[in-house]
C-alpha atoms as a PDB file:
ATOM      1  CA  MET A   1       0.119   0.353   0.027  1.00  0.00           C
ATOM      2  CA  GLU A   2       1.572   3.439  -1.064  1.00  0.00           C
ATOM      3  CA  LEU A   3       0.525   6.725   0.814  1.00  0.00           C
ATOM      4  CA  THR A   4       0.232   9.190  -1.444  1.00  0.00           C
ATOM      5  CA  ASP A   5      -0.245  11.718   1.568  1.00  0.00           C
ATOM      6  CA  PRO A   6       2.364  10.377   4.422  1.00  0.00           C
ATOM      7  CA  LEU A   7       1.641  10.822   7.837  1.00  0.00           C
ATOM      8  CA  LEU A   8       4.382  12.950   9.747  1.00  0.00           C
ATOM      9  CA  THR A   9       5.839  12.950  13.197  1.00  0.00           C
ATOM     10  CA  ALA A  10       6.355  16.076  15.652  1.00  0.00           C
ATOM     11  CA  ARG A  11       9.936  15.778  14.093  1.00  0.00           C
ATOM     12  CA  GLU A  12       9.454  15.684  10.749  1.00  0.00           C
ATOM     13  CA  GLY A  13       6.757  18.435  10.521  1.00  0.00           C
ATOM     14  CA  ALA A  14       9.012  20.495  12.577  1.00  0.00           C
ATOM     15  CA  LYS A  15      11.948  19.669  10.021  1.00  0.00           C
ATOM     16  CA  VAL A  16       9.557  20.833   7.360  1.00  0.00           C
ATOM     17  CA  LEU A  17       8.666  23.859   8.878  1.00  0.00           C
ATOM     18  CA  GLN A  18      12.278  24.698   9.633  1.00  0.00           C
ATOM     19  CA  VAL A  19      11.305  24.980  13.665  1.00  0.00           C
ATOM     20  CA  SER A  20      12.458  23.483  16.796  1.00  0.00           C
ATOM     21  CA  ILE A  21       9.962  20.307  18.400  1.00  0.00           C
ATOM     22  CA  PRO A  22       9.031  22.776  21.330  1.00  0.00           C
ATOM     23  CA  THR A  23       7.954  25.488  19.105  1.00  0.00           C
ATOM     24  CA  PHE A  24       5.989  23.157  16.453  1.00  0.00           C
ATOM     25  CA  TRP A  25       3.825  22.174  19.371  1.00  0.00           C
ATOM     26  CA  ARG A  26       3.487  25.419  20.561  1.00  0.00           C
ATOM     27  CA  ARG A  27       1.920  26.120  16.747  1.00  0.00           C
ATOM     28  CA  VAL A  28       0.001  23.167  17.270  1.00  0.00           C
ATOM     29  CA  ALA A  29      -1.410  24.900  20.667  1.00  0.00           C
ATOM     30  CA  ASP A  30      -2.016  28.353  19.104  1.00  0.00           C
ATOM     31  CA  GLY A  31      -3.806  26.757  15.893  1.00  0.00           C
ATOM     32  CA  THR A  32      -0.908  27.790  13.298  1.00  0.00           C
ATOM     33  CA  VAL A  33      -0.816  24.183  12.667  1.00  0.00           C
ATOM     34  CA  PRO A  34      -3.582  21.830  12.747  1.00  0.00           C
ATOM     35  CA  LYS A  35      -3.761  19.376  15.579  1.00  0.00           C
ATOM     36  CA  PRO A  36      -2.562  15.790  15.343  1.00  0.00           C
ATOM     37  CA  VAL A  37      -4.493  12.812  13.667  1.00  0.00           C
ATOM     38  CA  LYS A  38      -4.566  10.162  16.497  1.00  0.00           C
ATOM     39  CA  ILE A  39      -3.477   7.029  16.088  1.00  0.00           C
ATOM     40  CA  GLY A  40      -3.421   5.215  19.782  1.00  0.00           C
ATOM     41  CA  ALA A  41      -1.431   7.186  21.860  1.00  0.00           C
ATOM     42  CA  LEU A  42       0.400   8.307  18.597  1.00  0.00           C
ATOM     43  CA  SER A  43       0.035  12.139  17.024  1.00  0.00           C
ATOM     44  CA  ARG A  44       0.574  12.564  13.083  1.00  0.00           C
ATOM     45  CA  TRP A  45       0.259  15.019  10.694  1.00  0.00           C
ATOM     46  CA  PRO A  46      -0.374  14.610   7.074  1.00  0.00           C
ATOM     47  CA  ARG A  47       1.877  16.183   5.052  1.00  0.00           C
ATOM     48  CA  SER A  48      -0.084  18.130   3.055  1.00  0.00           C
ATOM     49  CA  GLU A  49      -1.584  20.013   6.151  1.00  0.00           C
ATOM     50  CA  ILE A  50       2.254  20.865   7.181  1.00  0.00           C
ATOM     51  CA  VAL A  51       2.496  22.252   3.189  1.00  0.00           C
ATOM     52  CA  ALA A  52      -0.890  24.062   3.696  1.00  0.00           C
ATOM     53  CA  VAL A  53       0.158  25.738   6.806  1.00  0.00           C
ATOM     54  CA  ILE A  54       3.687  27.476   4.994  1.00  0.00           C
ATOM     55  CA  GLU A  55       1.267  28.222   1.753  1.00  0.00           C
ATOM     56  CA  HIS A  56      -1.479  29.820   4.022  1.00  0.00           C
ATOM     57  CA  ALA A  57       1.999  31.865   5.266  1.00  0.00           C
ATOM     58  CA  LYS A  58       3.136  32.892   1.813  1.00  0.00           C
ATOM     59  CA  ALA A  59      -0.726  33.710   1.187  1.00  0.00           C
ATOM     60  CA  ALA A  60      -0.994  35.887   4.283  1.00  0.00           C
ATOM     61  CA  ARG A  61       2.035  38.003   3.424  1.00  0.00           C
ATOM     62  CA  SER A  62       0.669  39.152   0.311  1.00  0.00           C
ATOM     63  CA  LEU A  63      -2.118  40.609   1.884  1.00  0.00           C
ATOM     64  CA  PRO A  64      -2.872  43.796   3.096  1.00  0.00           C
ATOM     65  CA  ALA A  65      -2.881  44.551   6.409  1.00  0.00           C
ATOM     66  CA  LYS A  66      -6.091  45.305   7.065  1.00  0.00           C
ATOM     67  CA  ALA A  67      -7.225  42.154   5.534  1.00  0.00           C
ATOM     68  CA  LEU A  68      -5.713  40.048   8.176  1.00  0.00           C
ATOM     69  CA  ARG A  69      -7.612  41.519  10.932  1.00  0.00           C
END
């Protein structure tokens, strides 16, 4: 079975976002990064959701400040 949207660990998600693992968890807590998919005690994020965080940040930087409020 081939996954087209692999699940990432917190460490892998932090690496994609180029942040520390504690910062990654802070971004989950503040809603910047979506909550994980829970598989038993494991926390995983679809890679597409981590990429979407980057795309959202890229789109937000080109919006006027009023549009962000």
